Amino acid sequence: MAKIKVIGVAGYSGSELARLLLAHPHVESLQLIDRKAEEPIPIWKYRPNLRGTTEQMVVGKDDGSPAEVVFFATPDGVAMEHARSYLDRGIRVIDFSGDTRLRSPEVHKAFYGIEHKDPALLAEAVYGIPELHREEIKTARVIANPGCYATSVILGAAPAVRRGLVDPGKIIADCKSGVSGAGKHLTARMHFAECEGNFNAYKVTGHKHIPEIEQELSLLGAGPARITFVPHLLPVTRGILTTIYGALVKPVSLEEIQAEYEGQYADCPFVRVLPLGEECTLKGVQGSNFCDISVHLDTRAQLLILTCVEDNLLKGASGQAVQNMNLALGFEETAGLMQPGLWL
Amino acid sequence: MAKIKVIGVAGYSGSELARLLLAHPHVESLQLIDRKAEEPIPIWKYRPNLRGTTEQMVVGKDDGSPAEVVFFATPDGVAMEHARSYLDRGIRVIDFSGDTRLRSPEVHKAFYGIEHKDPALLAEAVYGIPELHREEIKTARVIANPGCYATSVILGAAPAVRRGLVDPGKIIADCKSGVSGAGKHLTARMHFAECEGNFNAYKVTGHKHIPEIEQELSLLGAGPARITFVPHLLPVTRGILTTIYGALVKPVSLEEIQAEYEGQYADCPFVRVLPLGEECTLKGVQGSNFCDISVHLDTRAQLLILTCVEDNLLKGASGQAVQNMNLALGFEETAGLMQPGLWL
Amino acid sequence: MAKIKVIGVAGYSGSELARLLLAHPHVESLQLIDRKAEEPIPIWKYRPNLRGTTEQMVVGKDDGSPAEVVFFATPDGVAMEHARSYLDRGIRVIDFSGDTRLRSPEVHKAFYGIEHKDPALLAEAVYGIPELHREEIKTARVIANPGCYATSVILGAAPAVRRGLVDPGKIIADCKSGVSGAGKHLTARMHFAECEGNFNAYKVTGHKHIPEIEQELSLLGAGPARITFVPHLLPVTRGILTTIYGALVKPVSLEEIQAEYEGQYADCPFVRVLPLGEECTLKGVQGSNFCDISVHLDTRAQLLILTCVEDNLLKGASGQAVQNMNLALGFEETAGLMQPGLWL
Amino acid sequence: MAKIKVIGVAGYSGSELARLLLAHPHVESLQLIDRKAEEPIPIWKYRPNLRGTTEQMVVGKDDGSPAEVVFFATPDGVAMEHARSYLDRGIRVIDFSGDTRLRSPEVHKAFYGIEHKDPALLAEAVYGIPELHREEIKTARVIANPGCYATSVILGAAPAVRRGLVDPGKIIADCKSGVSGAGKHLTARMHFAECEGNFNAYKVTGHKHIPEIEQELSLLGAGPARITFVPHLLPVTRGILTTIYGALVKPVSLEEIQAEYEGQYADCPFVRVLPLGEECTLKGVQGSNFCDISVHLDTRAQLLILTCVEDNLLKGASGQAVQNMNLALGFEETAGLMQPGLWL
């Protein structure tokens, strides 16, 4: 059983995390923090559907009590200032922001535009995709919870890159995300009247998730990765579908690639490599911590084509954070995470 | 622990029921039946999101094994033919169709257009709204799981009718339902291109849910109920919102009515009477077994106005069915039913 | 040919009006005004789909040039301050706000909460529903463009009230509106992630459109009208569907009521009374200036039930405003307004 | 003025074509044909929003009257059987199907799976993208109206291919289409409950639109084109967004590419090359015949990235067909096609 703190419970991923932790079998107590809360507020004021299911309150400040894990479900810039004080108190940190994802302070500065205030965090943090770093996560003090887009691209591309099937320097990721990925922030583009029935690309070059994808794929031993990454905004609340195009470096059959994917993810409870011929869909993963992958081959162009789906708030954020917590605290990896979603 | 059978698992409410029962803490074994299944088919072929979470199969026929409960998640006309054989084997029946909801064979024939094949079922069945018939459900052999619309109208109107606040003979229910309420059946009106962004009333008079609503509200002791019931189709997958208009029979304050509603539902874990001034929303209940009610008073017109929401597939169908099963088998009423939904 | 000014072109109904006027056969020149425009801005910056179809600019201030009509597509409070100066220059005013809709300054103050700054406007204004006030509109100097909800309720109820079929003191209007009706204003409730798949009532008593509905229905000679008016927010961009319940004061057949509706609207090009048995839908009117009405009778309850649909930005706002302009300037009533919308 | 016939008015693109032709300034008379119409049926029975705007009827059979143009808005296989008889009567044919798009009967057979019944049609037909074949269309007897996806890919890629900027043999088109592109046909995937909030790829290799794209891009003089084409289904009614990735063959700046695109489309009234930094959106083109293109450059990967949007029922089908008709009959290219859509 564990005592857990969550900083930043007002955002979409913060309140999603609260929902998961409230139902988690090994969470003993929970401190939920929203710095704008001037007095204790029931968590169901943030997520009205929780009304009647919990007495849990949200407070404006950490009370300084001990804990095993603190989650920073906060924007870029918060963890780099406050994580250190938790580490000093012996509390493991799981950070949702870009403050801990990159190993290089220079790359961090280039993509985030600010000087890092605690570069030692970058050096120490483990990138929190359990399918790549399970063992390191078990003993990590700082876990960088990956970006939602990054998770889908890395999980989709990693097996092919690791086995040297595709050129890691020429990967294209055409990504489509639901609206919740951009958070609660209100802009005209988020207004229902302007979003419903709409679709567009945005930030076609230079997205902040690029360096973490390249960092992780480069670690797989097939040479430095370079990603062309184009995000699009879907008129959908939850879910990311990423279509990955990778240039084959040698002839290989679709069946061999499929076997490679199935093999590499055989021990990963949250990655489902769909049988050949079945196409992954957002509905298949919304509300769950699963990532589904479909493998295709364009033999004429010698391109491997992967489609990967995840719920951006779960495997792309709060679900993966709980998966990381489970590993870090020695719980079963799937504890509190096996809800299949609603489908309809 | 109980052994359960579900007939009709291919439909939306049948597969939703399967999802609930697969996660139910007191279900020992499950036989899922789809008469079109020529060989055993994994349940996740019906609900792709269940892939990897269960090995449960669907079969084409009941194998005749013993069970505590059989659910008929079937269209009108099936239970009246087959329920008897289950009762004869000592298996309780929970029926989703109109075959068991009405006490009067004449009214049944008038609204359903066919002669009932087993009128004794009508005589024996208990109408399965636990908030009205909890004690009878505990010992019932046949439970008529209510219509989705009917549940929302009855739960919304019952406290006012029971206490004699409104004229039961002049109730108007303006109902709005998501598309899943009409089932998987494909019609042009269900085509995404024709449904998205659309809204309309349908079957403005004579809907089949009218007689069960009038039957149940008439049993509350305030005189015979007559309902004007107008359903509308929302461009939404899940959820019903019902707006009820009731003519006050004597002056009463909003606060008194609110207190009445809170009092009558104090022991009902799935009905949340929202505080005055808070408006219930579909998002508040989607994915859960809750019914939320907001109470309003138009003092100029002396009309009580209630808004009630539920998830038509849960409190309006499969969730309520499990709630009924829990009572009938002596489990805790909330067993397997406290998931709060996703909200976003 | 006419010279036209539009004040408030930045809002949804203002830019919709601009779209209509740009395609209007009798508009000679157009001055579009957005007080936030610091320098001239192409109109397609406000409506990106207009790019390449017009060179029309938006300016920050009226240049004082002569015109036949000025539209105030502005929030409550603007027209009462500025309309007078246009009238003094001989320019007819068509006002989209609540500043001119009510004849009584007292009622205005009761519902809008502020003292009217130019009560003579209230006295002079003609309520701009051409189906009720066509002749007065032709000579009016001030036309109060009705509220979107009000238009649908009045058009739906007027024939029955005028003919004395229903009790004008007991009308219930259960209204459902798309999101654009609330304008561009950003609130959490308008965020796509919170609006999509959602539905709820709001402002269940005391909505500002009540007094204009009661004023207009009371003028029909059947006694003072009293409306119970409950608005709901649909997860749809455009369109209002209103369901009206009216208590019959004497027995009358559905066919007689239908004939009455068809007769009273025979000369109204934008009201389509659908044949008995056909149900009006939002898709039938989105993108057009039509209002469709379906007539039903609940004989058991002796209730007339009407469903009425309109596009809230067209017949509920900018389309009706152009219809009023056409009448006021002696153009054909339908000029520039016969686009049927897209349906899909 | 022209006499026009439309075969296949029951489908989405057929009825959309009817809507356009009914408002077309140079159409003298219209014969609308739906072979399932046993007796004359008003066109508004197919498109309810047209009610009250036209008396036009749909008939079950061509009456053999003379005409200038016949449109085949029919599935694959119809035009190859019936077009010849119209040509013999001196009536130009504009075909929406795959029966006339390819010049090679062998490629036709490979992708459509059937032997062509009138290969001379393939030889004679002009591929109906006016931006590529304006002059030939003016004198063509048979015009192959392009596929919706194909239009967006070809318009997006053509300028870069024509100028030799990208390798025509390595183009990737990641396409996302609204649901109406699949027509009225009812399948589970089209059910609102399964489509809303969903997104997925389909037919990841071997789509029928590939050969027409490769045929047209190969004609541009830069060598044989090979396309990787991956379609996805958006939960949107109208619109296609295509993201094209092309490998630069030599260094070139973004500004030079932009200038190339603007230059090549300078005389094309329906293609809008957006200014650098502006991102095209579905809302910008829904309801109009425009195709919008945004140009980007990934300098690290030396990839040209284009996003192109169109309304699949207009520039992707019926609008382009009218544009072709305008050219073939000597009308102004934009006649009847300048409606900007609704945006909201």
CSV table of C-alpha atoms in Angstrom, one decimal, chain A:
chain,number,residue,atom,x,y,z
A,1,MET,CA,0.0,0.0,0.0
A,2,ALA,CA,1.3,3.4,-0.9
A,3,LYS,CA,0.7,7.1,0.0
A,4,ILE,CA,0.6,9.2,-3.1
A,5,LYS,CA,0.5,12.9,-3.9
A,6,VAL,CA,-0.7,14.5,-7.1
A,7,ILE,CA,0.2,18.0,-8.0
A,8,GLY,CA,-1.9,19.6,-10.7
A,9,VAL,CA,-5.2,17.8,-10.3
A,10,ALA,CA,-7.2,20.5,-12.1
A,11,GLY,CA,-6.0,19.6,-15.6
A,12,TYR,CA,-7.5,16.8,-17.8
A,13,SER,CA,-4.6,14.4,-17.1
A,14,GLY,CA,-4.4,15.3,-13.5
A,15,SER,CA,-8.0,14.6,-12.8
A,16,GLU,CA,-7.8,11.4,-14.9
A,17,LEU,CA,-4.9,10.3,-12.7
A,18,ALA,CA,-7.0,11.0,-9.7
A,19,ARG,CA,-9.8,8.8,-11.1
A,20,LEU,CA,-7.3,6.0,-11.6
A,21,LEU,CA,-5.7,6.3,-8.2
A,22,LEU,CA,-9.0,6.4,-6.4
A,23,ALA,CA,-9.8,3.0,-7.8
A,24,HIS,CA,-6.3,1.6,-7.4
A,25,PRO,CA,-6.1,-1.5,-5.1
A,26,HIS,CA,-2.7,-0.5,-3.6
A,27,VAL,CA,-3.2,3.2,-2.9
A,28,GLU,CA,-3.6,3.7,0.8
A,29,SER,CA,-4.0,7.5,0.8
A,30,LEU,CA,-4.0,10.2,-1.7
A,31,GLN,CA,-3.2,13.9,-1.5
A,32,LEU,CA,-4.6,15.8,-4.4
A,33,ILE,CA,-3.2,19.3,-4.9
A,34,ASP,CA,-4.5,22.2,-7.1
A,35,ARG,CA,-2.7,25.4,-6.2
A,36,LYS,CA,-5.8,27.4,-7.1
A,37,ALA,CA,-7.9,25.6,-4.4
A,38,GLU,CA,-8.2,28.2,-1.7
A,39,GLU,CA,-10.0,25.8,0.6
A,40,PRO,CA,-10.5,22.0,0.3
A,41,ILE,CA,-12.8,21.1,-2.6
A,42,PRO,CA,-14.3,17.7,-3.3
A,43,ILE,CA,-12.6,16.0,-6.2
A,44,TRP,CA,-16.0,15.6,-7.9
A,45,LYS,CA,-16.1,19.3,-8.4
A,46,TYR,CA,-13.3,18.7,-11.0
A,47,ARG,CA,-14.8,15.5,-12.4
A,48,PRO,CA,-18.6,15.7,-11.8
A,49,ASN,CA,-19.0,12.0,-12.6
A,50,LEU,CA,-17.1,11.1,-9.4
A,51,ARG,CA,-19.9,12.6,-7.2
A,52,GLY,CA,-21.1,10.0,-4.7
A,53,THR,CA,-18.3,7.7,-5.3
A,54,THR,CA,-15.6,9.3,-3.1
A,55,GLU,CA,-15.1,11.7,-0.2
A,56,GLN,CA,-11.6,12.6,-1.5
A,57,MET,CA,-10.8,16.3,-1.2
A,58,VAL,CA,-8.4,18.5,-3.2
A,59,VAL,CA,-6.2,21.0,-1.3
A,60,GLY,CA,-4.3,24.0,-2.3
A,61,LYS,CA,-0.9,23.0,-0.9
A,62,ASP,CA,1.1,19.9,0.0
A,63,ASP,CA,0.9,19.4,3.7
A,64,GLY,CA,4.4,18.0,3.9
A,65,SER,CA,3.3,14.5,4.9
A,66,PRO,CA,5.4,11.6,3.8
A,67,ALA,CA,4.6,9.7,0.6
A,68,GLU,CA,6.1,7.1,-1.7
A,69,VAL,CA,5.4,8.9,-5.0
A,70,VAL,CA,4.5,12.4,-6.1
A,71,PHE,CA,3.1,13.0,-9.6
A,72,PHE,CA,3.7,16.3,-11.3
A,73,ALA,CA,0.7,16.6,-13.6
A,74,THR,CA,1.9,20.1,-14.3
A,75,PRO,CA,2.9,22.2,-17.3
A,76,ASP,CA,6.5,22.5,-18.4
A,77,GLY,CA,8.6,24.4,-15.9
A,78,VAL,CA,7.0,23.3,-12.6
A,79,ALA,CA,8.8,20.0,-11.9
A,80,MET,CA,12.2,21.5,-12.7
A,81,GLU,CA,11.7,23.9,-9.8
A,82,HIS,CA,9.9,21.7,-7.2
A,83,ALA,CA,10.9,18.0,-7.9
A,84,ARG,CA,14.2,18.4,-6.0
A,85,SER,CA,12.5,19.1,-2.7
A,86,TYR,CA,10.5,15.9,-3.0
A,87,LEU,CA,13.5,13.8,-3.9
A,88,ASP,CA,15.3,15.2,-0.9
A,89,ARG,CA,12.4,14.0,1.3
A,90,GLY,CA,12.8,10.5,-0.3
A,91,ILE,CA,9.7,10.7,-2.4
A,92,ARG,CA,9.9,9.3,-6.0
A,93,VAL,CA,8.9,11.8,-8.7
A,94,ILE,CA,6.8,10.9,-11.8
A,95,ASP,CA,6.7,14.0,-14.0
A,96,PHE,CA,4.2,14.5,-16.8
A,97,SER,CA,6.0,17.5,-18.3
A,98,GLY,CA,8.9,18.1,-20.7
A,99,ASP,CA,11.1,19.0,-17.7
A,100,THR,CA,12.6,15.5,-17.4
A,101,ARG,CA,12.2,13.7,-20.7
A,102,LEU,CA,15.5,14.7,-22.4
A,103,ARG,CA,19.0,13.7,-21.4
A,104,SER,CA,20.6,16.7,-23.1
A,105,PRO,CA,20.2,20.1,-21.5
A,106,GLU,CA,21.1,21.6,-24.9
A,107,VAL,CA,18.4,19.8,-26.8
A,108,HIS,CA,16.0,20.7,-24.0
A,109,LYS,CA,16.8,24.3,-24.4
A,110,ALA,CA,16.5,24.2,-28.2
A,111,PHE,CA,13.0,22.7,-28.2
A,112,TYR,CA,11.6,24.2,-25.0
A,113,GLY,CA,13.2,27.6,-25.3
A,114,ILE,CA,14.3,28.0,-21.7
A,115,GLU,CA,17.3,27.2,-19.6
A,116,HIS,CA,16.7,24.2,-17.4
A,117,LYS,CA,16.8,25.0,-13.7
A,118,ASP,CA,17.9,21.6,-12.4
A,119,PRO,CA,19.9,19.8,-15.1
A,120,ALA,CA,20.7,17.0,-12.7
A,121,LEU,CA,17.1,16.0,-13.1
A,122,LEU,CA,17.7,15.4,-16.8
A,123,ALA,CA,20.7,13.3,-16.0
A,124,GLU,CA,19.0,11.1,-13.5
A,125,ALA,CA,15.5,10.7,-14.9
A,126,VAL,CA,14.4,7.4,-16.6
A,127,TYR,CA,12.2,7.8,-19.6
A,128,GLY,CA,8.9,6.1,-18.5
A,129,ILE,CA,7.9,3.8,-21.3
A,130,PRO,CA,7.9,0.4,-19.4
A,131,GLU,CA,8.0,-1.5,-22.7
A,132,LEU,CA,11.5,0.0,-23.2
A,133,HIS,CA,12.8,0.7,-19.7
A,134,ARG,CA,11.0,-1.7,-17.4
A,135,GLU,CA,14.0,-2.6,-15.3
A,136,GLU,CA,15.3,1.0,-14.9
A,137,ILE,CA,11.9,2.2,-13.9
A,138,LYS,CA,11.8,-0.2,-11.1
A,139,THR,CA,14.6,1.5,-9.3
A,140,ALA,CA,14.3,5.1,-10.6
A,141,ARG,CA,13.9,8.1,-8.4
A,142,VAL,CA,12.7,10.3,-11.2
A,143,ILE,CA,10.5,9.0,-14.0
A,144,ALA,CA,9.8,11.2,-17.0
A,145,ASN,CA,6.3,10.3,-18.1
A,146,PRO,CA,6.4,10.5,-21.9
A,147,GLY,CA,4.4,12.8,-24.2
A,148,CYS,CA,1.2,11.3,-25.6
A,149,TYR,CA,2.3,11.5,-29.2
A,150,ALA,CA,5.8,10.3,-28.3
A,151,THR,CA,4.4,7.1,-26.7
A,152,SER,CA,2.5,6.1,-29.8
A,153,VAL,CA,5.4,6.8,-32.2
A,154,ILE,CA,8.0,5.0,-30.0
A,155,LEU,CA,5.8,2.0,-29.3
A,156,GLY,CA,5.0,1.8,-33.0
A,157,ALA,CA,8.5,2.2,-34.4
A,158,ALA,CA,10.7,0.6,-31.7
A,159,PRO,CA,10.5,-3.1,-32.8
A,160,ALA,CA,11.3,-2.4,-36.4
A,161,VAL,CA,14.2,0.0,-35.4
A,162,ARG,CA,15.6,-2.3,-32.8
A,163,ARG,CA,15.8,-5.2,-35.3
A,164,GLY,CA,17.3,-3.0,-38.0
A,165,LEU,CA,14.4,-3.5,-40.4
A,166,VAL,CA,13.9,0.2,-41.2
A,167,ASP,CA,16.2,3.2,-41.6
A,168,PRO,CA,15.9,5.1,-38.3
A,169,GLY,CA,17.0,8.3,-40.0
A,170,LYS,CA,14.0,8.4,-42.3
A,171,ILE,CA,10.9,7.8,-40.2
A,172,ILE,CA,7.7,9.7,-40.9
A,173,ALA,CA,5.0,9.9,-38.2
A,174,ASP,CA,1.7,11.3,-39.3
A,175,CYS,CA,-0.2,11.7,-36.0
A,176,LYS,CA,-3.8,12.5,-35.3
A,177,SER,CA,-4.9,13.4,-31.8
A,178,GLY,CA,-8.2,14.0,-30.0
A,179,VAL,CA,-8.8,17.4,-28.4
A,180,SER,CA,-8.2,16.5,-24.8
A,181,GLY,CA,-4.5,16.2,-25.6
A,182,ALA,CA,-4.3,19.9,-25.7
A,183,GLY,CA,-5.7,20.2,-22.2
A,184,LYS,CA,-8.4,22.4,-20.7
A,185,HIS,CA,-7.0,25.6,-22.1
A,186,LEU,CA,-9.6,27.5,-24.0
A,187,THR,CA,-8.9,28.8,-27.5
A,188,ALA,CA,-11.1,29.5,-30.4
A,189,ARG,CA,-9.9,26.3,-32.0
A,190,MET,CA,-11.3,24.4,-29.0
A,191,HIS,CA,-14.7,25.9,-29.2
A,192,PHE,CA,-17.2,23.2,-30.1
A,193,ALA,CA,-18.6,25.2,-33.0
A,194,GLU,CA,-15.2,25.5,-34.6
A,195,CYS,CA,-13.8,22.1,-33.7
A,196,GLU,CA,-16.8,19.8,-34.5
A,197,GLY,CA,-16.6,18.5,-38.1
A,198,ASN,CA,-13.2,20.1,-38.5
A,199,PHE,CA,-9.7,18.7,-39.0
A,200,ASN,CA,-6.3,20.2,-39.6
A,201,ALA,CA,-2.6,19.8,-39.2
A,202,TYR,CA,-0.7,22.1,-36.9
A,203,LYS,CA,2.9,22.7,-35.9
A,204,VAL,CA,4.0,20.7,-38.9
A,205,THR,CA,7.6,21.1,-38.1
A,206,GLY,CA,9.5,21.5,-34.8
A,207,HIS,CA,7.0,19.9,-32.3
A,208,LYS,CA,8.4,19.5,-28.8
A,209,HIS,CA,7.8,15.7,-28.9
A,210,ILE,CA,10.4,15.2,-31.7
A,211,PRO,CA,13.5,15.2,-29.5
A,212,GLU,CA,12.2,12.6,-27.0
A,213,ILE,CA,11.2,10.3,-29.9
A,214,GLU,CA,14.6,10.6,-31.5
A,215,GLN,CA,16.4,10.1,-28.2
A,216,GLU,CA,14.6,6.9,-27.5
A,217,LEU,CA,14.7,5.4,-30.9
A,218,SER,CA,18.4,6.3,-31.2
A,219,LEU,CA,19.1,4.3,-28.0
A,220,LEU,CA,17.9,1.1,-29.8
A,221,GLY,CA,21.3,0.5,-31.4
A,222,ALA,CA,20.4,1.0,-35.1
A,223,GLY,CA,22.0,4.4,-35.4
A,224,PRO,CA,20.7,8.0,-34.9
A,225,ALA,CA,17.0,8.4,-35.4
A,226,ARG,CA,15.5,11.4,-37.3
A,227,ILE,CA,11.7,11.8,-37.3
A,228,THR,CA,9.4,13.8,-39.5
A,229,PHE,CA,6.5,14.4,-37.2
A,230,VAL,CA,3.2,16.0,-38.3
A,231,PRO,CA,0.4,16.3,-35.7
A,232,HIS,CA,-3.3,16.8,-36.7
A,233,LEU,CA,-6.3,17.7,-34.5
A,234,LEU,CA,-9.2,15.2,-34.6
A,235,PRO,CA,-12.8,16.2,-33.7
A,236,VAL,CA,-12.7,13.6,-31.0
A,237,THR,CA,-12.2,13.9,-27.3
A,238,ARG,CA,-9.9,11.0,-26.6
A,239,GLY,CA,-7.4,9.0,-28.6
A,240,ILE,CA,-4.4,9.2,-30.8
A,241,LEU,CA,-3.8,7.3,-34.0
A,242,THR,CA,-0.3,7.5,-35.4
A,243,THR,CA,0.6,6.3,-38.9
A,244,ILE,CA,4.3,5.5,-39.2
A,245,TYR,CA,6.1,5.1,-42.5
A,246,GLY,CA,9.6,3.5,-42.3
A,247,ALA,CA,11.9,2.7,-45.3
A,248,LEU,CA,12.9,-1.0,-45.2
A,249,VAL,CA,16.6,-1.5,-45.3
A,250,LYS,CA,16.4,-5.0,-46.7
A,251,PRO,CA,13.6,-7.2,-48.1
A,252,VAL,CA,11.5,-8.8,-45.5
A,253,SER,CA,8.0,-10.3,-45.6
A,254,LEU,CA,5.0,-8.9,-43.8
A,255,GLU,CA,4.7,-12.1,-41.8
A,256,GLU,CA,8.3,-11.8,-40.6
A,257,ILE,CA,7.7,-8.2,-39.4
A,258,GLN,CA,4.5,-9.3,-37.8
A,259,ALA,CA,6.3,-12.1,-35.9
A,260,GLU,CA,8.9,-9.6,-34.8
A,261,TYR,CA,6.3,-7.3,-33.4
A,262,GLU,CA,4.4,-10.0,-31.7
A,263,GLY,CA,7.6,-11.4,-30.2
A,264,GLN,CA,9.0,-8.2,-28.9
A,265,TYR,CA,5.7,-7.3,-27.2
A,266,ALA,CA,4.9,-10.8,-25.9
A,267,ASP,CA,5.5,-9.8,-22.3
A,268,CYS,CA,4.0,-6.4,-22.5
A,269,PRO,CA,0.5,-6.5,-21.1
A,270,PHE,CA,-0.7,-3.2,-22.6
A,271,VAL,CA,0.5,-3.6,-26.1
A,272,ARG,CA,-1.7,-5.6,-28.4
A,273,VAL,CA,-0.3,-6.4,-31.8
A,274,LEU,CA,-3.4,-7.0,-33.9
A,275,PRO,CA,-3.5,-10.1,-36.2
A,276,LEU,CA,-2.6,-9.3,-39.8
A,277,GLY,CA,-5.6,-7.8,-41.6
A,278,GLU,CA,-7.2,-6.3,-38.5
A,279,GLU,CA,-7.1,-2.5,-38.3
A,280,CYS,CA,-6.7,-0.8,-35.0
A,281,THR,CA,-9.3,1.9,-34.1
A,282,LEU,CA,-9.6,4.6,-31.5
A,283,LYS,CA,-12.7,2.9,-30.1
A,284,GLY,CA,-10.6,-0.2,-29.4
A,285,VAL,CA,-8.5,1.7,-26.8
A,286,GLN,CA,-10.5,4.7,-25.5
A,287,GLY,CA,-10.9,4.4,-21.8
A,288,SER,CA,-8.1,1.8,-21.4
A,289,ASN,CA,-4.3,1.7,-21.0
A,290,PHE,CA,-3.8,-0.4,-24.2
A,291,CYS,CA,-1.8,0.5,-27.2
A,292,ASP,CA,-2.9,-1.4,-30.3
A,293,ILE,CA,-0.7,-1.8,-33.3
A,294,SER,CA,-1.4,-3.0,-36.9
A,295,VAL,CA,1.4,-3.9,-39.2
A,296,HIS,CA,1.3,-3.4,-43.0
A,297,LEU,CA,3.8,-3.5,-45.8
A,298,ASP,CA,3.8,-1.5,-49.0
A,299,THR,CA,5.8,-3.9,-51.1
A,300,ARG,CA,5.9,-1.6,-54.1
A,301,ALA,CA,7.5,1.2,-52.1
A,302,GLN,CA,9.3,-1.1,-49.7
A,303,LEU,CA,7.8,0.9,-46.8
A,304,LEU,CA,6.7,-0.5,-43.5
A,305,ILE,CA,3.4,1.1,-42.5
A,306,LEU,CA,2.3,0.9,-38.9
A,307,THR,CA,-0.9,2.2,-37.3
A,308,CYS,CA,-0.9,2.6,-33.6
A,309,VAL,CA,-3.7,3.8,-31.3
A,310,GLU,CA,-3.8,4.7,-27.7
A,311,ASP,CA,-6.0,6.8,-25.3
A,312,ASN,CA,-3.9,10.0,-25.0
A,313,LEU,CA,-5.1,10.5,-21.4
A,314,LEU,CA,-4.3,6.9,-20.4
A,315,LYS,CA,-1.4,5.1,-22.1
A,316,GLY,CA,-0.5,8.6,-23.4
A,317,ALA,CA,-0.5,10.1,-19.9
A,318,SER,CA,-2.1,9.1,-16.7
A,319,GLY,CA,-2.5,5.4,-17.3
A,320,GLN,CA,1.2,5.1,-18.2
A,321,ALA,CA,2.0,7.1,-15.1
A,322,VAL,CA,0.2,4.6,-13.0
A,323,GLN,CA,2.0,1.8,-14.8
A,324,ASN,CA,5.3,3.4,-14.0
A,325,MET,CA,4.2,3.8,-10.4
A,326,ASN,CA,3.3,0.2,-10.2
A,327,LEU,CA,6.7,-0.8,-11.4
A,328,ALA,CA,8.5,1.7,-9.2
A,329,LEU,CA,6.7,0.5,-6.1
A,330,GLY,CA,6.9,-3.2,-6.8
A,331,PHE,CA,3.2,-3.7,-7.5
A,332,GLU,CA,1.9,-5.8,-10.4
A,333,GLU,CA,2.4,-3.8,-13.6
A,334,THR,CA,-1.3,-4.0,-14.4
A,335,ALA,CA,-2.7,-3.1,-11.0
A,336,GLY,CA,-5.6,-0.7,-11.3
A,337,LEU,CA,-5.3,-0.5,-15.0
A,338,MET,CA,-7.2,-3.4,-16.6
A,339,GLN,CA,-10.5,-1.6,-17.2
A,340,PRO,CA,-11.3,-2.2,-20.9
A,341,GLY,CA,-13.1,1.1,-21.6
A,342,LEU,CA,-16.6,1.3,-22.9
A,343,TRP,CA,-16.1,0.8,-26.7
A,344,LEU,CA,-19.4,2.5,-27.4
